[in-house]
Amino acid sequence: GVMESLEVVVVGAGCLGAFIGGCLALKGHRVTFLVKSTGNGRKLSQAVEKLGYLRLDLGKAGERQVAKSQLSFSTSPSCLGPASLVLVATKRTANGQVARMLAGHIADPAVVVVALQNGLDAHRDLVPDLPQNPVFQCVVNMNVVSNMEEALFTRTSPIATLFLDQAVAEHLPTLPAALRAAGFSTSLLAASDFTERQRGKFVQNLANAVNALHGLSIPEMLLSAAAVRLLAAAGREGLAVLRARGQRVRPSITHALPFLLDLLATPVVNGILLLLLWCVAKLLGKAQVSHLVDRRPHSSMWEDLHYGRCTEIDYLNGLVEDMGRQCGVATPVNSAITRKIKEAETARGSFQPLSEQDLRQLLATSTADANLTEVPDRVRI
């Protein structure tokens, strides 16, 4: 039968919100972006107004255009009135403010609110202000980059997977099918499985800060031995903290990530990768390879530093540091990464990426500091 159309309000117009909102609009759902009158939201609404459409680059599936008649932009929270689904796609740092705004304008307790945000328990920030409404978090396994002036959103990851708590289907039964029809592989999980999956994503997202400090695209970062070693060390600490708290992680491959990354950083494997890349460049020709690199997938934290915005570091590597402190696990690498990102935030968009040497130095000094602080414990034993 014909799918019932949803009234969707996307709060924020960052990469994920705009991409998922755009894909839903393509399938005939009514989508409104609730944006600020400044920044990204304004840039995007002006670009869509001028061009007449929003552009979605779906990789192999080609480019789609969402006509401006299929979406609307609003700076007034009164647009929340008719919504059946609210997607929160702002930064975690704004959740307190967003929750108060939603509470003031969502009258219907049946409206489902889904946070498309990184980190652990993002939806919990919204619950106190919205006690009547079902509030969920969605784990998004997908990378999207934006060109706001061109109203273009490019999916740079081969997969687009969403994980949701299965309870969401009790409140909005049509949502999973709507997301699948819009091109997202959508899995509904039991609450405990969802939480474990969320922790796995949290460990992966510790890479966002390293990518932001490294400054190059994600594929280029994975060819940098120093960046990869730093990723492995940060992931190892994150997993150690979760283990100390008795918290399980999914998928189980997450536990092997630090080992695999260290393997990737060895001269032999690194050399083989570079050789393979060279062969691919020769076979496909320069133009094809530069097209792949032009898509330049970066982490959202890289974009934040690049545009002089505040990052979500306190909800990622900073949270590993906090949890480590609470349960007595040393997290020198995540602490050093957090400090570096905070320094970069103060540079307000003029941050200089770290060189290979700087990244090596960061790892060496943070682990050396940790060894010094651990000495007294060994002496006591």
Short mmCIF file of N, CA, C and O in Angstrom, two decimals, residues 233 237 328-336 339 361-378:
data_model
loop_
_atom_site.label_atom_id
_atom_site.label_comp_id
_atom_site.label_asym_id
_atom_site.label_seq_id
_atom_site.Cartn_x
_atom_site.Cartn_y
_atom_site.Cartn_z
N ALA A 233 45.59 3.79 20.40
CA ALA A 233 45.80 4.04 21.84
C ALA A 233 44.54 4.63 22.48
O ALA A 233 44.15 4.23 23.59
N GLU A 237 42.13 2.72 25.40
CA GLU A 237 41.72 3.32 26.68
C GLU A 237 40.19 3.33 26.83
O GLU A 237 39.67 3.03 27.89
N GLY A 328 39.13 4.74 38.13
CA GLY A 328 40.54 4.46 38.40
C GLY A 328 41.31 3.86 37.23
O GLY A 328 42.25 3.09 37.43
N VAL A 329 40.90 4.20 36.00
CA VAL A 329 41.64 3.72 34.82
C VAL A 329 42.36 4.93 34.19
O VAL A 329 41.73 5.96 33.94
N ALA A 330 43.66 4.79 33.97
CA ALA A 330 44.43 5.90 33.38
C ALA A 330 44.06 6.09 31.91
O ALA A 330 43.96 5.10 31.17
N THR A 331 43.82 7.32 31.50
CA THR A 331 43.45 7.61 30.10
C THR A 331 44.30 8.75 29.56
O THR A 331 43.76 9.76 29.08
N PRO A 332 45.64 8.62 29.63
CA PRO A 332 46.50 9.76 29.25
C PRO A 332 46.33 10.21 27.80
O PRO A 332 46.43 11.40 27.50
N VAL A 333 46.07 9.24 26.90
CA VAL A 333 45.99 9.59 25.48
C VAL A 333 44.73 10.41 25.20
O VAL A 333 44.78 11.46 24.55
N ASN A 334 43.58 9.93 25.72
CA ASN A 334 42.34 10.69 25.52
C ASN A 334 42.40 12.05 26.21
O ASN A 334 41.85 13.03 25.70
N SER A 335 43.08 12.12 27.36
CA SER A 335 43.24 13.41 28.06
C SER A 335 44.05 14.37 27.20
O SER A 335 43.70 15.55 27.05
N ALA A 336 45.14 13.86 26.60
CA ALA A 336 46.00 14.72 25.76
C ALA A 336 45.25 15.18 24.51
O ALA A 336 45.35 16.34 24.10
N ARG A 339 42.77 17.89 25.49
CA ARG A 339 43.46 19.19 25.70
C ARG A 339 43.79 19.85 24.37
O ARG A 339 43.58 21.04 24.19
N GLN A 361 54.71 12.85 18.74
CA GLN A 361 55.09 13.52 20.00
C GLN A 361 53.95 13.47 21.02
O GLN A 361 54.15 13.19 22.19
N LEU A 362 52.73 13.73 20.53
CA LEU A 362 51.55 13.73 21.39
C LEU A 362 51.37 12.37 22.05
O LEU A 362 51.12 12.27 23.26
N LEU A 363 51.52 11.30 21.25
CA LEU A 363 51.37 9.94 21.78
C LEU A 363 52.50 9.63 22.76
O LEU A 363 52.26 9.11 23.85
N ALA A 364 53.72 9.98 22.37
CA ALA A 364 54.89 9.64 23.20
C ALA A 364 54.82 10.34 24.56
O ALA A 364 55.00 9.72 25.60
N THR A 365 54.50 11.66 24.55
CA THR A 365 54.50 12.39 25.83
C THR A 365 53.34 11.96 26.71
O THR A 365 53.50 11.82 27.91
N SER A 366 52.17 11.68 26.09
CA SER A 366 51.03 11.30 26.94
C SER A 366 51.28 9.94 27.59
O SER A 366 50.99 9.75 28.77
N THR A 367 51.87 8.99 26.84
CA THR A 367 52.10 7.68 27.45
C THR A 367 53.26 7.74 28.43
O THR A 367 53.25 7.05 29.44
N ALA A 368 54.25 8.60 28.16
CA ALA A 368 55.38 8.76 29.10
C ALA A 368 54.88 9.34 30.42
O ALA A 368 55.23 8.87 31.50
N ASP A 369 53.98 10.34 30.34
CA ASP A 369 53.40 10.94 31.55
C ASP A 369 52.66 9.88 32.36
O ASP A 369 52.75 9.83 33.58
N ALA A 370 51.95 9.00 31.64
CA ALA A 370 51.16 7.97 32.33
C ALA A 370 52.09 7.01 33.06
O ALA A 370 51.83 6.62 34.19
N ASN A 371 53.21 6.66 32.41
CA ASN A 371 54.14 5.73 33.05
C ASN A 371 54.73 6.33 34.32
O ASN A 371 54.91 5.65 35.32
N LEU A 372 54.96 7.64 34.28
CA LEU A 372 55.50 8.31 35.47
C LEU A 372 54.49 8.28 36.61
O LEU A 372 54.85 8.00 37.74
N THR A 373 53.22 8.53 36.27
CA THR A 373 52.21 8.58 37.34
C THR A 373 51.93 7.21 37.90
O THR A 373 51.44 7.07 39.01
N GLU A 374 52.24 6.15 37.12
CA GLU A 374 51.92 4.80 37.61
C GLU A 374 53.01 4.21 38.52
O GLU A 374 52.79 3.23 39.20
N VAL A 375 54.21 4.81 38.50
CA VAL A 375 55.34 4.25 39.26
C VAL A 375 55.02 4.02 40.74
O VAL A 375 55.22 2.91 41.23
N PRO A 376 54.47 5.01 41.47
CA PRO A 376 54.21 4.81 42.90
C PRO A 376 53.35 3.57 43.17
O PRO A 376 53.59 2.84 44.11
N ASP A 377 52.35 3.30 42.30
CA ASP A 377 51.49 2.14 42.51
C ASP A 377 52.32 0.86 42.48
O ASP A 377 52.13 -0.03 43.29
N ARG A 378 53.24 0.80 41.51
CA ARG A 378 54.07 -0.41 41.38
C ARG A 378 54.96 -0.56 42.62
O ARG A 378 55.18 -1.65 43.08
#
